[in-house]
Short mmCIF file of C-alpha atoms in Angstrom, two decimals:
data_model
loop_
_atom_site.label_atom_id
_atom_site.label_comp_id
_atom_site.label_asym_id
_atom_site.label_seq_id
_atom_site.Cartn_x
_atom_site.Cartn_y
_atom_site.Cartn_z
CA UNK A 252 144.22 143.59 117.66
CA UNK A 253 146.94 141.03 118.09
CA UNK A 254 148.60 142.20 114.88
CA UNK A 255 149.23 145.71 116.24
CA UNK A 256 146.49 147.22 114.07
CA UNK A 257 143.59 149.49 114.85
CA UNK A 258 140.57 148.43 116.90
CA UNK A 259 137.28 150.30 117.34
CA UNK A 260 136.85 152.11 120.63
CA UNK A 261 134.12 150.37 122.62
CA UNK A 262 132.37 153.61 123.63
CA UNK A 263 132.55 155.83 120.55
CA UNK A 264 133.26 153.38 117.75
CA UNK A 265 136.22 155.56 116.70
CA UNK A 266 139.35 153.83 115.50
CA UNK A 267 141.97 153.67 118.24
CA UNK A 268 145.62 152.72 117.87
CA UNK A 269 146.96 149.72 119.69
CA UNK A 270 149.92 150.48 121.93
CA UNK A 271 152.31 149.03 119.39
CA UNK A 272 151.28 151.06 116.33
CA UNK A 273 148.37 152.00 114.08
CA UNK A 274 146.43 155.21 113.51
CA UNK A 275 146.08 157.90 116.18
CA UNK A 276 142.56 158.54 117.51
CA UNK A 277 140.43 161.27 115.98
CA UNK A 278 140.24 164.02 118.59
CA UNK A 279 138.02 166.50 116.79
CA UNK A 280 136.93 167.75 113.39
CA UNK A 281 139.55 168.19 110.70
CA UNK A 282 138.27 171.77 110.19
CA UNK A 283 138.61 174.66 112.60
CA UNK A 284 137.36 178.11 113.53
CA UNK A 285 139.78 180.71 114.90
CA UNK A 286 139.42 182.34 117.23
CA UNK A 287 136.76 180.34 119.12
CA UNK A 288 136.03 183.34 121.34
CA UNK A 289 135.37 186.97 120.36
CA UNK A 290 135.53 189.86 122.81
CA UNK A 291 133.93 193.01 121.41
CA UNK A 292 135.16 195.10 124.37
CA UNK A 293 133.19 198.08 125.65
CA UNK A 294 130.73 199.34 123.04
CA UNK A 295 128.86 202.61 123.57
CA UNK A 296 125.09 202.60 123.09
CA UNK A 297 124.31 203.45 119.47
CA UNK A 298 127.69 202.18 118.23
CA UNK A 299 128.44 199.01 116.23
CA UNK A 300 131.62 196.93 116.46
CA UNK A 301 132.51 194.14 113.99
CA UNK A 302 134.65 191.06 114.58
CA UNK A 303 135.53 188.13 112.31
CA UNK A 304 136.52 184.48 112.59
CA UNK A 305 138.31 182.36 110.01
CA UNK A 306 137.10 178.89 109.12
CA UNK A 307 139.89 176.63 107.83
CA UNK A 308 139.37 173.31 106.09
CA UNK A 309 142.19 170.98 107.14
CA UNK A 310 140.30 167.97 105.79
CA UNK A 311 141.33 165.91 102.75
CA UNK A 312 137.81 166.46 101.29
CA UNK A 313 135.61 169.54 100.74
CA UNK A 314 133.98 171.08 103.82
CA UNK A 315 130.38 172.26 103.47
CA UNK A 316 129.28 174.79 106.09
CA UNK A 317 125.61 173.90 106.33
CA UNK A 318 123.98 175.72 109.26
CA UNK A 319 124.53 178.46 111.80
CA UNK A 320 122.65 179.71 114.85
CA UNK A 321 123.06 182.39 117.48
CA UNK A 322 121.56 182.49 120.98
CA UNK A 323 120.72 184.53 122.88
CA UNK A 324 120.77 187.53 120.58
CA UNK A 325 121.40 190.39 123.04
CA UNK A 326 122.75 192.62 120.27
CA UNK A 327 124.98 190.11 118.44
CA UNK A 328 124.34 189.25 114.78
CA UNK A 329 125.96 187.30 111.98
CA UNK A 330 126.51 189.74 109.12
CA UNK A 331 127.68 189.71 105.52
CA UNK A 332 131.46 190.25 105.65
CA UNK A 333 131.89 193.94 104.84
CA UNK A 334 134.25 196.81 105.68
CA UNK A 335 131.23 198.77 106.99
CA UNK A 336 129.74 196.73 109.85
CA UNK A 337 126.91 199.20 110.46
CA UNK A 338 125.75 198.95 106.83
CA UNK A 339 126.36 195.19 106.46
CA UNK A 340 123.25 193.11 105.91
CA UNK A 341 122.40 191.10 109.06
CA UNK A 342 121.55 187.43 108.65
CA UNK A 343 118.58 185.76 110.36
CA UNK A 344 119.41 184.41 113.83
CA UNK A 345 119.59 180.85 112.48
CA UNK A 346 119.60 179.39 109.01
CA UNK A 347 121.12 177.33 106.25
CA UNK A 348 124.31 178.54 104.57
CA UNK A 349 123.96 176.71 101.25
CA UNK A 350 126.38 175.54 98.57
CA UNK A 351 128.27 178.86 98.37
CA UNK A 352 129.90 177.94 101.69
CA UNK A 353 131.88 174.94 100.43
CA UNK A 354 135.61 175.08 101.16
CA UNK A 355 138.11 172.94 99.24
CA UNK A 356 140.85 171.14 101.18
CA UNK A 357 143.15 173.83 102.61
CA UNK A 358 140.55 176.55 101.89
CA UNK A 359 139.46 179.32 104.25
CA UNK A 360 136.41 181.55 104.69
CA UNK A 361 135.64 184.54 106.88
CA UNK A 362 132.50 184.80 108.99
CA UNK A 363 131.60 188.20 110.40
CA UNK A 364 129.68 189.27 113.49
CA UNK A 365 128.67 192.63 114.86
CA UNK A 366 127.61 193.84 118.26
CA UNK A 367 125.21 196.74 118.75
CA UNK A 368 124.13 197.09 122.39
CA UNK A 369 120.44 196.71 123.16
CA UNK A 370 120.91 197.84 126.78
CA UNK A 371 123.74 199.13 128.95
CA UNK A 372 124.82 195.77 130.37
CA UNK A 373 127.29 192.97 129.75
CA UNK A 374 126.25 190.64 126.93
CA UNK A 375 127.23 187.10 126.02
CA UNK A 376 126.08 184.64 123.37
CA UNK A 377 127.16 181.48 121.59
CA UNK A 378 127.22 181.08 117.82
CA UNK A 379 127.11 177.51 116.51
CA UNK A 380 128.55 176.58 113.13
CA UNK A 381 127.82 173.19 111.57
CA UNK A 382 130.12 171.70 108.95
CA UNK A 383 130.01 168.47 106.98
CA UNK A 384 132.85 166.56 105.36
CA UNK A 385 131.41 163.58 103.54
CA UNK A 386 129.20 161.73 106.03
CA UNK A 387 130.88 163.35 109.09
CA UNK A 388 129.22 166.37 110.67
CA UNK A 389 130.52 168.55 113.51
CA UNK A 390 129.23 171.68 115.22
CA UNK A 391 131.73 174.17 116.64
CA UNK A 392 130.79 176.86 119.20
CA UNK A 393 132.06 180.43 119.03
CA UNK A 394 131.77 182.41 122.30
CA UNK A 395 130.80 186.09 121.97
CA UNK A 396 131.03 188.68 124.74
CA UNK A 397 130.84 192.44 125.11
CA UNK A 398 130.09 195.23 127.54
CA UNK A 399 127.87 198.11 126.63
CA UNK A 400 127.42 201.61 127.93
CA UNK A 401 129.95 204.32 128.62
CA UNK A 402 133.53 203.13 129.13
CA UNK A 403 134.81 203.25 132.68
CA UNK A 404 138.03 205.19 133.15
CA UNK A 405 140.26 204.49 136.14
CA UNK A 406 142.88 207.11 136.94
CA UNK A 407 145.67 206.46 139.45
CA UNK A 408 147.45 209.43 140.96
CA UNK A 409 151.26 209.33 140.77
CA UNK A 410 151.71 210.15 144.45
CA UNK A 411 149.69 208.70 147.28
CA UNK A 412 148.27 205.76 145.31
CA UNK A 413 144.74 207.22 145.22
CA UNK A 414 142.50 205.58 142.63
CA UNK A 415 139.54 207.49 141.25
CA UNK A 416 136.78 205.84 139.22
CA UNK A 417 135.08 208.07 136.65
CA UNK A 418 131.91 206.79 134.97
#
């Protein structure tokens, strides 16, 4: 705009600032999930390890977390946040969250996951979390990874530099 105002971006329709002033472009949702990646480490068969993420509403309006999904499953599950991950009620692999998951501006919520190995192999999955603020909707991915089976111990001798792998 000749007046130094904001013009719509031709590709996305987002408001973009002219070089001489105006609003900055929107670069993502005004809400966040941290961390966006969870490493469950090495988990022995038969064991269960929990991890959590925090959802933060940095928006000026309420954030409604509406849906979640998890794929592939390979031992990962969304669970009810609980101190006892093994006893926590698992959620279905995908579903609606409902009105209880509305965060006011500046509000936070904790989402919990657990990993229980199905086989002795590395596992990876992606959890998707959909949030709505007014008419705007965004989906954020959360990467999940783990290794299962017996931990591998590597011992290095002090003299000679010999490395021994013990499974």
